PDB file of C-alpha atoms in Angstrom:
ATOM      1  CA  MET A 859      -5.710 -49.100  34.906  1.00  0.00           C
ATOM      2  CA  ALA A 860      -1.647 -49.232  34.343  1.00  0.00           C
ATOM      3  CA  CYS A 861      -3.126 -50.833  31.336  1.00  0.00           C
ATOM      4  CA  LEU A 862      -5.915 -48.058  30.705  1.00  0.00           C
ATOM      5  CA  VAL A 863      -2.731 -45.592  31.320  1.00  0.00           C
ATOM      6  CA  ARG A 864      -0.681 -47.038  28.167  1.00  0.00           C
ATOM      7  CA  LEU A 865      -3.817 -47.462  25.774  1.00  0.00           C
ATOM      8  CA  CYS A 866      -4.077 -44.330  25.906  1.00  0.00           C
ATOM      9  CA  LEU A 867      -0.394 -43.329  25.647  1.00  0.00           C
ATOM     10  CA  LEU A 868       0.090 -45.360  22.514  1.00  0.00           C
ATOM     11  CA  LEU A 869      -3.267 -43.513  20.411  1.00  0.00           C
ATOM     12  CA  VAL A 870      -0.937 -40.361  20.891  1.00  0.00           C
ATOM     13  CA  LEU A 871       1.650 -41.665  19.465  1.00  0.00           C
ATOM     14  CA  VAL A 872      -0.092 -43.633  16.495  1.00  0.00           C
ATOM     15  CA  SER A 873      -2.946 -41.180  16.470  1.00  0.00           C
ATOM     16  CA  PRO A 874      -1.362 -37.611  14.783  1.00  0.00           C
ATOM     17  CA  ALA A 875      -4.824 -36.120  14.639  1.00  0.00           C
ATOM     18  CA  LEU A 876      -5.896 -36.243  18.644  1.00  0.00           C
ATOM     19  CA  SER A 877      -2.669 -34.616  19.101  1.00  0.00           C
ATOM     20  CA  GLU A 878      -4.018 -31.082  16.008  1.00  0.00           C
ATOM     21  CA  LEU A 879      -3.500 -27.797  17.336  1.00  0.00           C
ATOM     22  CA  CYS A 880      -5.459 -26.746  14.487  1.00  0.00           C
ATOM     23  CA  ASN A 881      -9.322 -25.741  14.722  1.00  0.00           C
ATOM     24  CA  PRO A 882     -11.063 -28.554  12.372  1.00  0.00           C
ATOM     25  CA  ALA A 883     -13.796 -25.681  11.329  1.00  0.00           C
ATOM     26  CA  ASP A 884     -10.360 -23.831  10.018  1.00  0.00           C
ATOM     27  CA  LYS A 885      -8.621 -27.536   9.082  1.00  0.00           C
ATOM     28  CA  ARG A 886     -12.094 -27.852   7.025  1.00  0.00           C
ATOM     29  CA  ALA A 887     -12.130 -24.488   5.200  1.00  0.00           C
ATOM     30  CA  LEU A 888      -8.415 -24.290   4.489  1.00  0.00           C
ATOM     31  CA  LEU A 889      -8.975 -27.211   2.792  1.00  0.00           C
ATOM     32  CA  ARG A 890     -11.309 -26.526   0.619  1.00  0.00           C
ATOM     33  CA  LEU A 891      -9.626 -22.904  -0.110  1.00  0.00           C
ATOM     34  CA  LYS A 892      -7.160 -24.978  -1.699  1.00  0.00           C
ATOM     35  CA  LYS A 893      -9.576 -26.717  -3.731  1.00  0.00           C
ATOM     36  CA  ASP A 894     -10.488 -23.704  -5.359  1.00  0.00           C
ATOM     37  CA  LEU A 895      -7.023 -22.411  -5.917  1.00  0.00           C
ATOM     38  CA  ASN A 896      -6.900 -25.287  -8.001  1.00  0.00           C
ATOM     39  CA  ASN A 897      -4.562 -26.872  -5.694  1.00  0.00           C
ATOM     40  CA  PRO A 898      -1.878 -24.981  -6.286  1.00  0.00           C
ATOM     41  CA  TYR A 899       1.978 -26.057  -5.488  1.00  0.00           C
ATOM     42  CA  LEU A 900       2.591 -23.132  -2.999  1.00  0.00           C
ATOM     43  CA  LEU A 901       0.657 -24.856  -1.056  1.00  0.00           C
ATOM     44  CA  ALA A 902       1.738 -28.884  -1.306  1.00  0.00           C
ATOM     45  CA  SER A 903       2.134 -28.310   2.615  1.00  0.00           C
ATOM     46  CA  TRP A 904      -1.057 -28.125   3.363  1.00  0.00           C
ATOM     47  CA  ASN A 905      -1.975 -31.807   3.848  1.00  0.00           C
ATOM     48  CA  PRO A 906      -5.258 -33.002   5.641  1.00  0.00           C
ATOM     49  CA  ASN A 907      -3.530 -35.621   7.308  1.00  0.00           C
ATOM     50  CA  THR A 908      -1.060 -32.948   8.841  1.00  0.00           C
ATOM     51  CA  ASP A 909      -1.463 -30.299  11.643  1.00  0.00           C
ATOM     52  CA  CYS A 910      -2.487 -26.985   9.777  1.00  0.00           C
ATOM     53  CA  CYS A 911      -0.604 -25.344  12.304  1.00  0.00           C
ATOM     54  CA  ASP A 912       2.319 -25.887  10.720  1.00  0.00           C
ATOM     55  CA  TRP A 913       1.374 -25.692   7.213  1.00  0.00           C
ATOM     56  CA  TYR A 914       2.977 -23.506   4.972  1.00  0.00           C
ATOM     57  CA  THR A 915       1.778 -19.845   4.158  1.00  0.00           C
ATOM     58  CA  VAL A 916      -0.339 -20.592   6.858  1.00  0.00           C
ATOM     59  CA  THR A 917      -0.260 -18.835  10.693  1.00  0.00           C
ATOM     60  CA  CYS A 918      -2.121 -19.932  14.077  1.00  0.00           C
ATOM     61  CA  ASP A 919      -3.198 -18.367  17.290  1.00  0.00           C
ATOM     62  CA  SER A 920      -1.038 -19.715  20.728  1.00  0.00           C
ATOM     63  CA  LYS A 921      -3.305 -19.861  22.651  1.00  0.00           C
ATOM     64  CA  THR A 922      -6.802 -20.410  20.684  1.00  0.00           C
ATOM     65  CA  HIS A 923      -4.850 -21.961  18.207  1.00  0.00           C
ATOM     66  CA  ARG A 924      -7.903 -20.618  15.426  1.00  0.00           C
ATOM     67  CA  ILE A 925      -5.521 -20.218  11.931  1.00  0.00           C
ATOM     68  CA  VAL A 926      -4.715 -15.482  12.227  1.00  0.00           C
ATOM     69  CA  SER A 927      -2.706 -15.208   9.388  1.00  0.00           C
ATOM     70  CA  LEU A 928      -2.793 -16.062   5.646  1.00  0.00           C
ATOM     71  CA  THR A 929       0.090 -14.930   3.441  1.00  0.00           C
ATOM     72  CA  ILE A 930       0.977 -16.558   0.152  1.00  0.00           C
ATOM     73  CA  PHE A 931       3.138 -15.129  -2.131  1.00  0.00           C
ATOM     74  CA  ASP A 932       5.638 -16.132  -5.171  1.00  0.00           C
ATOM     75  CA  SER A 933       8.819 -14.626  -4.460  1.00  0.00           C
ATOM     76  CA  THR A 934       9.572 -14.648  -8.195  1.00  0.00           C
ATOM     77  CA  ALA A 935       6.448 -14.856  -9.227  1.00  0.00           C
ATOM     78  CA  ARG A 936       6.750 -17.293 -11.658  1.00  0.00           C
ATOM     79  CA  SER A 937       4.257 -20.007 -10.031  1.00  0.00           C
ATOM     80  CA  ASN A 938       1.722 -21.527 -12.209  1.00  0.00           C
ATOM     81  CA  PHE A 939      -0.995 -20.255  -9.500  1.00  0.00           C
ATOM     82  CA  SER A 940      -3.566 -19.616 -11.771  1.00  0.00           C
ATOM     83  CA  ALA A 941      -6.899 -18.533  -9.896  1.00  0.00           C
ATOM     84  CA  GLN A 942      -9.792 -16.187  -8.722  1.00  0.00           C
ATOM     85  CA  ILE A 943      -9.692 -15.196  -4.764  1.00  0.00           C
ATOM     86  CA  PRO A 944     -12.613 -17.811  -4.106  1.00  0.00           C
ATOM     87  CA  PRO A 945     -16.125 -16.589  -1.537  1.00  0.00           C
ATOM     88  CA  SER A 946     -14.709 -20.130   0.072  1.00  0.00           C
ATOM     89  CA  ILE A 947     -12.330 -17.163   1.877  1.00  0.00           C
ATOM     90  CA  ALA A 948     -14.383 -16.109   4.517  1.00  0.00           C
ATOM     91  CA  ASN A 949     -14.560 -19.505   5.864  1.00  0.00           C
ATOM     92  CA  LEU A 950     -11.405 -18.479   8.440  1.00  0.00           C
ATOM     93  CA  PRO A 951     -12.976 -15.825  10.797  1.00  0.00           C
ATOM     94  CA  TYR A 952     -10.032 -14.808  12.607  1.00  0.00           C
ATOM     95  CA  LEU A 953      -8.025 -13.758  10.082  1.00  0.00           C
ATOM     96  CA  GLN A 954      -5.899 -11.002  11.158  1.00  0.00           C
ATOM     97  CA  THR A 955      -3.896 -11.047   8.047  1.00  0.00           C
ATOM     98  CA  LEU A 956      -4.972 -12.466   4.225  1.00  0.00           C
ATOM     99  CA  GLU A 957      -1.891 -11.624   2.047  1.00  0.00           C
ATOM    100  CA  PHE A 958      -2.554 -12.326  -1.883  1.00  0.00           C
ATOM    101  CA  HIS A 959       1.351 -11.313  -3.442  1.00  0.00           C
ATOM    102  CA  LYS A 960       3.612 -11.571  -6.207  1.00  0.00           C
ATOM    103  CA  LEU A 961       1.209 -13.774  -8.218  1.00  0.00           C
ATOM    104  CA  PRO A 962       0.550 -13.298 -11.697  1.00  0.00           C
ATOM    105  CA  ASN A 963      -2.008 -15.414 -12.489  1.00  0.00           C
ATOM    106  CA  LEU A 964      -4.356 -14.767  -9.671  1.00  0.00           C
ATOM    107  CA  THR A 965      -7.374 -12.721 -11.494  1.00  0.00           C
ATOM    108  CA  GLY A 966     -11.384 -11.552 -11.495  1.00  0.00           C
ATOM    109  CA  PRO A 967     -12.145  -9.319  -9.147  1.00  0.00           C
ATOM    110  CA  LEU A 968     -12.110  -8.719  -5.508  1.00  0.00           C
ATOM    111  CA  GLN A 969     -14.444 -11.570  -3.451  1.00  0.00           C
ATOM    112  CA  PRO A 970     -17.292  -9.940  -1.426  1.00  0.00           C
ATOM    113  CA  ALA A 971     -16.766 -12.087   0.643  1.00  0.00           C
ATOM    114  CA  ILE A 972     -12.963 -10.666   2.281  1.00  0.00           C
ATOM    115  CA  ALA A 973     -15.829  -8.407   4.338  1.00  0.00           C
ATOM    116  CA  LYS A 974     -16.407 -10.798   6.601  1.00  0.00           C
ATOM    117  CA  LEU A 975     -13.531 -10.805   7.874  1.00  0.00           C
ATOM    118  CA  THR A 976     -13.477  -8.076  10.021  1.00  0.00           C
ATOM    119  CA  HIS A 977     -10.853  -8.761  12.244  1.00  0.00           C
ATOM    120  CA  LEU A 978      -8.692  -7.849   9.355  1.00  0.00           C
ATOM    121  CA  THR A 979      -5.499  -5.782  10.720  1.00  0.00           C
ATOM    122  CA  PHE A 980      -3.567  -6.542   7.288  1.00  0.00           C
ATOM    123  CA  LEU A 981      -5.245  -7.015   3.302  1.00  0.00           C
ATOM    124  CA  ARG A 982      -2.879  -7.421   0.086  1.00  0.00           C
ATOM    125  CA  ILE A 983      -3.334  -8.549  -2.626  1.00  0.00           C
ATOM    126  CA  SER A 984      -0.445  -6.748  -4.896  1.00  0.00           C
ATOM    127  CA  TRP A 985       1.944  -7.993  -7.407  1.00  0.00           C
ATOM    128  CA  THR A 986      -1.656 -10.177  -9.340  1.00  0.00           C
ATOM    129  CA  ASN A 987      -3.371 -10.085 -12.479  1.00  0.00           C
ATOM    130  CA  LEU A 988      -6.724  -8.669 -10.673  1.00  0.00           C
ATOM    131  CA  SER A 989      -9.091  -6.726 -12.108  1.00  0.00           C
ATOM    132  CA  GLY A 990     -12.658  -5.141 -11.958  1.00  0.00           C
ATOM    133  CA  SER A 991     -12.939  -1.960  -9.124  1.00  0.00           C
ATOM    134  CA  VAL A 992     -11.548  -0.865  -5.974  1.00  0.00           C
ATOM    135  CA  PRO A 993     -15.209  -1.744  -3.521  1.00  0.00           C
ATOM    136  CA  SER A 994     -16.308  -0.014  -0.713  1.00  0.00           C
ATOM    137  CA  PHE A 995     -16.782  -3.564   0.405  1.00  0.00           C
ATOM    138  CA  LEU A 996     -13.383  -3.341   3.052  1.00  0.00           C
ATOM    139  CA  ALA A 997     -14.599  -0.009   3.701  1.00  0.00           C
ATOM    140  CA  GLN A 998     -16.628  -2.559   6.562  1.00  0.00           C
ATOM    141  CA  LEU A 999     -13.459  -3.859   7.574  1.00  0.00           C
ATOM    142  CA  LYS A1000     -13.466  -1.168  10.290  1.00  0.00           C
ATOM    143  CA  ASN A1001     -10.518  -2.419  11.410  1.00  0.00           C
ATOM    144  CA  LEU A1002      -7.845  -2.614   9.045  1.00  0.00           C
ATOM    145  CA  THR A1003      -4.625  -0.253  10.249  1.00  0.00           C
ATOM    146  CA  PHE A1004      -2.998  -1.422   6.612  1.00  0.00           C
ATOM    147  CA  LEU A1005      -4.275  -1.643   3.011  1.00  0.00           C
ATOM    148  CA  ASP A1006      -2.320  -2.739  -0.102  1.00  0.00           C
ATOM    149  CA  LEU A1007      -4.201  -3.572  -3.467  1.00  0.00           C
ATOM    150  CA  SER A1008      -1.141  -1.983  -5.152  1.00  0.00           C
ATOM    151  CA  PHE A1009       0.819  -3.268  -9.351  1.00  0.00           C
ATOM    152  CA  ASN A1010      -3.183  -4.563  -9.926  1.00  0.00           C
ATOM    153  CA  ASN A1011      -4.852  -3.970 -12.972  1.00  0.00           C
ATOM    154  CA  LEU A1012      -8.092  -2.061 -11.349  1.00  0.00           C
ATOM    155  CA  SER A1013      -9.744  -0.011 -12.917  1.00  0.00           C
ATOM    156  CA  GLY A1014     -12.721   2.851 -12.155  1.00  0.00           C
ATOM    157  CA  THR A1015     -12.703   4.964  -8.943  1.00  0.00           C
ATOM    158  CA  ILE A1016     -11.597   5.850  -5.623  1.00  0.00           C
ATOM    159  CA  PRO A1017     -14.381   4.732  -3.310  1.00  0.00           C
ATOM    160  CA  PRO A1018     -15.209   7.589  -1.238  1.00  0.00           C
ATOM    161  CA  SER A1019     -15.535   5.431   2.019  1.00  0.00           C
ATOM    162  CA  LEU A1020     -12.642   4.835   2.553  1.00  0.00           C
ATOM    163  CA  SER A1021     -12.239   7.252   3.887  1.00  0.00           C
ATOM    164  CA  GLN A1022     -14.513   5.301   6.586  1.00  0.00           C
ATOM    165  CA  LEU A1023     -10.534   3.615   7.656  1.00  0.00           C
ATOM    166  CA  SER A1024     -10.012   5.138  10.992  1.00  0.00           C
ATOM    167  CA  ASN A1025      -7.859   2.765  12.366  1.00  0.00           C
ATOM    168  CA  LEU A1026      -5.470   2.355   8.640  1.00  0.00           C
ATOM    169  CA  ASN A1027      -2.077   4.411   9.227  1.00  0.00           C
ATOM    170  CA  ALA A1028      -1.255   3.358   5.182  1.00  0.00           C
ATOM    171  CA  LEU A1029      -3.282   2.852   2.553  1.00  0.00           C
ATOM    172  CA  HIS A1030      -1.693   1.950  -1.650  1.00  0.00           C
ATOM    173  CA  LEU A1031      -3.726   1.974  -4.885  1.00  0.00           C
ATOM    174  CA  ASP A1032      -0.473   2.895  -6.733  1.00  0.00           C
ATOM    175  CA  ARG A1033      -0.420   1.153 -10.605  1.00  0.00           C
ATOM    176  CA  ASN A1034      -3.411   0.046 -11.595  1.00  0.00           C
ATOM    177  CA  HIS A1035      -5.898   1.864 -13.949  1.00  0.00           C
ATOM    178  CA  LEU A1036      -7.622   4.034 -11.405  1.00  0.00           C
ATOM    179  CA  THR A1037      -9.410   7.094 -12.792  1.00  0.00           C
ATOM    180  CA  GLY A1038     -11.392   9.469 -11.653  1.00  0.00           C
ATOM    181  CA  SER A1039     -10.848  12.500  -8.645  1.00  0.00           C
ATOM    182  CA  ILE A1040      -8.761  11.885  -5.695  1.00  0.00           C
ATOM    183  CA  PRO A1041     -11.991  11.421  -2.685  1.00  0.00           C
ATOM    184  CA  GLU A1042     -12.531  15.216  -1.222  1.00  0.00           C
ATOM    185  CA  SER A1043     -13.207  12.718   2.515  1.00  0.00           C
ATOM    186  CA  PHE A1044     -10.105  10.920   2.502  1.00  0.00           C
ATOM    187  CA  GLY A1045      -9.318  14.620   4.162  1.00  0.00           C
ATOM    188  CA  TYR A1046     -11.367  13.042   6.849  1.00  0.00           C
ATOM    189  CA  PHE A1047      -9.333   9.651   7.330  1.00  0.00           C
ATOM    190  CA  LYS A1048      -9.613   9.885  11.673  1.00  0.00           C
ATOM    191  CA  SER A1049      -5.741   8.163  11.358  1.00  0.00           C
ATOM    192  CA  SER A1050      -4.139  10.439   8.453  1.00  0.00           C
ATOM    193  CA  PRO A1051      -3.090   7.108   6.850  1.00  0.00           C
ATOM    194  CA  ASP A1052      -0.269   7.547   4.551  1.00  0.00           C
ATOM    195  CA  LEU A1053      -1.782   7.892   0.962  1.00  0.00           C
ATOM    196  CA  TYR A1054       0.674   5.729  -2.356  1.00  0.00           C
ATOM    197  CA  LEU A1055      -1.639   6.590  -5.872  1.00  0.00           C
ATOM    198  CA  SER A1056       0.779   7.026  -8.353  1.00  0.00           C
ATOM    199  CA  HIS A1057       0.854   5.458 -11.383  1.00  0.00           C
ATOM    200  CA  ASN A1058      -2.340   6.112 -12.237  1.00  0.00           C
ATOM    201  CA  ASN A1059      -4.919   7.695 -14.431  1.00  0.00           C
ATOM    202  CA  LEU A1060      -6.051  10.261 -11.321  1.00  0.00           C
ATOM    203  CA  SER A1061      -7.531  14.074 -12.384  1.00  0.00           C
ATOM    204  CA  GLY A1062      -9.046  17.227 -11.299  1.00  0.00           C
ATOM    205  CA  HIS A1063      -7.121  18.711  -8.145  1.00  0.00           C
ATOM    206  CA  ILE A1064      -6.490  18.162  -5.011  1.00  0.00           C
ATOM    207  CA  PRO A1065      -9.222  17.889  -2.566  1.00  0.00           C
ATOM    208  CA  HIS A1066      -7.844  21.001  -0.346  1.00  0.00           C
ATOM    209  CA  SER A1067      -9.408  18.609   2.654  1.00  0.00           C
ATOM    210  CA  LEU A1068      -6.120  17.413   3.107  1.00  0.00           C
ATOM    211  CA  ASN A1069      -5.184  19.676   4.347  1.00  0.00           C
ATOM    212  CA  ASN A1070      -6.232  18.651   7.333  1.00  0.00           C
ATOM    213  CA  LEU A1071      -4.405  15.389   7.299  1.00  0.00           C
ATOM    214  CA  ASN A1072      -0.718  15.133   8.805  1.00  0.00           C
ATOM    215  CA  LEU A1073       0.478  12.575   7.201  1.00  0.00           C
ATOM    216  CA  THR A1074       4.569  11.009   6.907  1.00  0.00           C
ATOM    217  CA  SER A1075       4.105   9.900   3.078  1.00  0.00           C
ATOM    218  CA  ILE A1076       2.575  11.035   0.658  1.00  0.00           C
ATOM    219  CA  ASP A1077       2.704  10.053  -3.311  1.00  0.00           C
ATOM    220  CA  LEU A1078       0.938  10.778  -5.961  1.00  0.00           C
ATOM    221  CA  SER A1079       2.587  11.211  -8.839  1.00  0.00           C
ATOM    222  CA  ARG A1080       2.211  10.399 -12.855  1.00  0.00           C
ATOM    223  CA  ASN A1081      -1.244  10.554 -12.636  1.00  0.00           C
ATOM    224  CA  ASN A1082      -3.073  13.636 -14.312  1.00  0.00           C
ATOM    225  CA  LEU A1083      -3.727  16.403 -11.328  1.00  0.00           C
ATOM    226  CA  GLU A1084      -3.612  19.570 -11.652  1.00  0.00           C
ATOM    227  CA  GLY A1085      -3.271  23.064  -9.620  1.00  0.00           C
ATOM    228  CA  ASP A1086      -2.926  23.661  -6.291  1.00  0.00           C
ATOM    229  CA  ALA A1087      -1.117  21.549  -4.184  1.00  0.00           C
ATOM    230  CA  SER A1088       0.249  24.145  -1.824  1.00  0.00           C
ATOM    231  CA  VAL A1089      -2.520  22.127   0.653  1.00  0.00           C
ATOM    232  CA  LEU A1090       0.461  19.446   1.685  1.00  0.00           C
ATOM    233  CA  PHE A1091       2.472  21.884   2.950  1.00  0.00           C
ATOM    234  CA  GLY A1092       2.687  23.837   5.980  1.00  0.00           C
ATOM    235  CA  SER A1093       4.521  24.631   9.789  1.00  0.00           C
ATOM    236  CA  ASN A1094       2.470  22.561  11.516  1.00  0.00           C
ATOM    237  CA  LYS A1095       3.187  19.250   9.138  1.00  0.00           C
ATOM    238  CA  THR A1096       4.664  16.429   9.883  1.00  0.00           C
ATOM    239  CA  VAL A1097       5.746  15.280   6.072  1.00  0.00           C
ATOM    240  CA  GLN A1098       7.957  13.554   5.378  1.00  0.00           C
ATOM    241  CA  ILE A1099       8.589  12.168   1.501  1.00  0.00           C
ATOM    242  CA  VAL A1100       6.402  14.917  -0.610  1.00  0.00           C
ATOM    243  CA  ASP A1101       6.276  12.439  -4.654  1.00  0.00           C
ATOM    244  CA  LEU A1102       4.395  15.160  -6.917  1.00  0.00           C
ATOM    245  CA  SER A1103       5.656  14.348  -9.831  1.00  0.00           C
ATOM    246  CA  ARG A1104       4.724  13.866 -13.455  1.00  0.00           C
ATOM    247  CA  ASN A1105       1.632  15.710 -12.816  1.00  0.00           C
ATOM    248  CA  HIS A1106       2.266  18.234 -15.791  1.00  0.00           C
ATOM    249  CA  GLU A1107      -0.699  20.379 -14.313  1.00  0.00           C
ATOM    250  CA  LEU A1108       0.086  21.468 -11.096  1.00  0.00           C
ATOM    251  CA  ALA A1109       1.035  24.939 -11.155  1.00  0.00           C
ATOM    252  CA  PHE A1110       1.038  26.927  -8.279  1.00  0.00           C
ATOM    253  CA  ASN A1111       3.795  29.282  -6.447  1.00  0.00           C
ATOM    254  CA  LEU A1112       6.700  27.634  -4.154  1.00  0.00           C
ATOM    255  CA  SER A1113       8.023  31.142  -3.499  1.00  0.00           C
ATOM    256  CA  LYS A1114       5.513  31.249  -1.004  1.00  0.00           C
ATOM    257  CA  VAL A1115       5.130  27.931   0.158  1.00  0.00           C
ATOM    258  CA  VAL A1116       5.968  27.266   3.956  1.00  0.00           C
ATOM    259  CA  PHE A1117       7.718  23.245   4.913  1.00  0.00           C
ATOM    260  CA  PRO A1118       7.726  21.404   7.768  1.00  0.00           C
ATOM    261  CA  SER A1119      10.468  20.739   9.887  1.00  0.00           C
ATOM    262  CA  SER A1120      10.550  17.202   8.732  1.00  0.00           C
ATOM    263  CA  LEU A1121      10.305  17.644   4.860  1.00  0.00           C
ATOM    264  CA  THR A1122      13.015  15.061   3.957  1.00  0.00           C
ATOM    265  CA  SER A1123      12.311  14.720   0.808  1.00  0.00           C
ATOM    266  CA  LEU A1124       9.828  16.368  -1.887  1.00  0.00           C
ATOM    267  CA  ASP A1125       9.180  15.703  -5.783  1.00  0.00           C
ATOM    268  CA  LEU A1126       7.923  17.997  -8.535  1.00  0.00           C
ATOM    269  CA  ASN A1127       9.320  16.749 -11.581  1.00  0.00           C
ATOM    270  CA  HIS A1128       7.657  18.037 -14.689  1.00  0.00           C
ATOM    271  CA  ASN A1129       4.799  20.147 -13.671  1.00  0.00           C
ATOM    272  CA  LYS A1130       3.644  24.084 -13.677  1.00  0.00           C
ATOM    273  CA  VAL A1131       5.547  25.228 -10.840  1.00  0.00           C
ATOM    274  CA  TYR A1132       6.193  28.791 -10.538  1.00  0.00           C
ATOM    275  CA  GLY A1133       7.951  31.470  -8.309  1.00  0.00           C
ATOM    276  CA  GLY A1134      11.246  30.822  -6.795  1.00  0.00           C
ATOM    277  CA  LEU A1135      12.887  28.378  -4.806  1.00  0.00           C
ATOM    278  CA  PRO A1136      12.425  29.880  -0.683  1.00  0.00           C
ATOM    279  CA  GLN A1137      15.064  30.269   1.625  1.00  0.00           C
ATOM    280  CA  GLN A1138      13.811  27.872   4.286  1.00  0.00           C
ATOM    281  CA  LEU A1139      14.838  24.638   1.817  1.00  0.00           C
ATOM    282  CA  THR A1140      18.226  25.675   2.778  1.00  0.00           C
ATOM    283  CA  GLU A1141      17.138  24.573   6.704  1.00  0.00           C
ATOM    284  CA  LEU A1142      16.022  21.925   5.771  1.00  0.00           C
ATOM    285  CA  ASN A1143      17.214  17.754   6.129  1.00  0.00           C
ATOM    286  CA  LEU A1144      17.314  17.475   2.390  1.00  0.00           C
ATOM    287  CA  GLN A1145      17.763  13.925   1.063  1.00  0.00           C
ATOM    288  CA  TYR A1146      16.006  14.448  -2.260  1.00  0.00           C
ATOM    289  CA  LEU A1147      14.925  17.467  -3.966  1.00  0.00           C
ATOM    290  CA  ASN A1148      14.067  16.929  -7.467  1.00  0.00           C
ATOM    291  CA  VAL A1149      12.366  20.372  -9.161  1.00  0.00           C
ATOM    292  CA  SER A1150      13.274  20.206 -12.747  1.00  0.00           C
ATOM    293  CA  TYR A1151      11.021  20.363 -15.824  1.00  0.00           C
ATOM    294  CA  ASN A1152       9.036  23.485 -13.998  1.00  0.00           C
ATOM    295  CA  ARG A1153       8.764  27.300 -14.175  1.00  0.00           C
ATOM    296  CA  LEU A1154      11.472  28.300 -11.759  1.00  0.00           C
ATOM    297  CA  CYS A1155      12.969  31.948 -11.899  1.00  0.00           C
ATOM    298  CA  GLY A1156      15.415  32.836  -9.446  1.00  0.00           C
ATOM    299  CA  GLN A1157      18.876  32.210  -7.435  1.00  0.00           C
ATOM    300  CA  ILE A1158      19.535  28.688  -5.504  1.00  0.00           C
ATOM    301  CA  PRO A1159      19.441  30.068  -1.930  1.00  0.00           C
ATOM    302  CA  VAL A1160      22.309  28.962  -1.123  1.00  0.00           C
ATOM    303  CA  GLY A1161      23.017  26.731   1.285  1.00  0.00           C
ATOM    304  CA  GLY A1162      21.860  24.026   3.394  1.00  0.00           C
ATOM    305  CA  LYS A1163      21.774  20.172   1.146  1.00  0.00           C
ATOM    306  CA  LEU A1164      20.543  22.570  -1.760  1.00  0.00           C
ATOM    307  CA  GLN A1165      24.501  22.173  -3.470  1.00  0.00           C
ATOM    308  CA  SER A1166      24.638  18.733  -2.700  1.00  0.00           C
ATOM    309  CA  PHE A1167      22.189  17.658  -5.371  1.00  0.00           C
ATOM    310  CA  ASP A1168      23.605  17.637  -8.756  1.00  0.00           C
ATOM    311  CA  ILE A1169      22.304  19.982 -11.565  1.00  0.00           C
ATOM    312  CA  TYR A1170      19.445  16.594 -12.605  1.00  0.00           C
ATOM    313  CA  SER A1171      17.752  18.462  -9.795  1.00  0.00           C
ATOM    314  CA  TYR A1172      16.980  21.531 -11.511  1.00  0.00           C
ATOM    315  CA  LEU A1173      17.099  21.158 -15.396  1.00  0.00           C
ATOM    316  CA  HIS A1174      14.793  23.041 -17.374  1.00  0.00           C
ATOM    317  CA  ASN A1175      13.389  25.432 -15.462  1.00  0.00           C
ATOM    318  CA  LYS A1176      12.215  29.204 -16.772  1.00  0.00           C
ATOM    319  CA  CYS A1177      14.837  31.280 -15.077  1.00  0.00           C
ATOM    320  CA  LEU A1178      16.075  29.230 -11.880  1.00  0.00           C
ATOM    321  CA  CYS A1179      19.912  29.576 -11.730  1.00  0.00           C
ATOM    322  CA  GLY A1180      22.853  29.476  -9.014  1.00  0.00           C
ATOM    323  CA  SER A1181      25.370  26.561  -8.470  1.00  0.00           C
ATOM    324  CA  PRO A1182      24.672  23.533  -9.088  1.00  0.00           C
ATOM    325  CA  LEU A1183      23.103  24.702 -12.515  1.00  0.00           C
ATOM    326  CA  PRO A1184      24.981  27.975 -14.098  1.00  0.00           C
ATOM    327  CA  PRO A1185      25.827  31.350 -12.260  1.00  0.00           C
ATOM    328  CA  CYS A1186      23.190  34.223 -12.884  1.00  0.00           C
ATOM    329  CA  LYS A1187      24.040  36.632 -14.785  1.00  0.00           C
TER     330      LYS A1187
END
């Protein structure tokens, strides 16, 4: 009996595979994924003779030991990583976090196989050369709380179905080549996610339905949006950061806008906003303000933080005056 015990101990010591925590199916899936990604140097630690729970970029659940996180990124964005996201990504069914970041040679469209990863709560594919459209199948990932597809080469329109992501806290589609309008359905997100849609080619009006949301941040800057943006404001809102700059055609009467007390940053530069600056702005704890290159008139209200901003925050308006601009005549 003692010999048998010693033999078992010896087998454990000489056979690391017997003490591996990683689920065998997950390990096979990762090795297939590595092959499909053309065996990049970034995944050099993915050695079939070691426990995949110890591999770089991989995280196992502490109890089930299933792979729950895969974060492949290059902080220098200079690696030789050259591939498309392969369909074999679907072979990791327990993934909660999936990230491909700063991989300029990652190309191709988003694979429909990603829709099978129904446990995902965090999906980031950013700073790549991903192309094609923002696929509507992403709406199937009902557990998503964070979706980031920024800094890619995505084109086409934004699928209205994304509003079905009822747990979403933040949506990043900025720095792409998206066209069309902001979907009206975005006003019916149950979770009021922060919206980052800047640096695209979006056009049309800001949907009035966005008045339903209670956002913390919204960035619609550097698009081709037009018309009234006052729907984003109101005394009952909790928004802190609003950036509508460089749309050029946004036009509404700023003097009639009621701002939420939560507002800390407001950027409206390079639009056609008219009216005057409301006295209420002096009551806010503004950390940033830029209303330059609009059609504003009247005296800049005195008080609060308004005189702490430099002249460039107010320049090139129709007839705005008062400190820090020249005195009103």
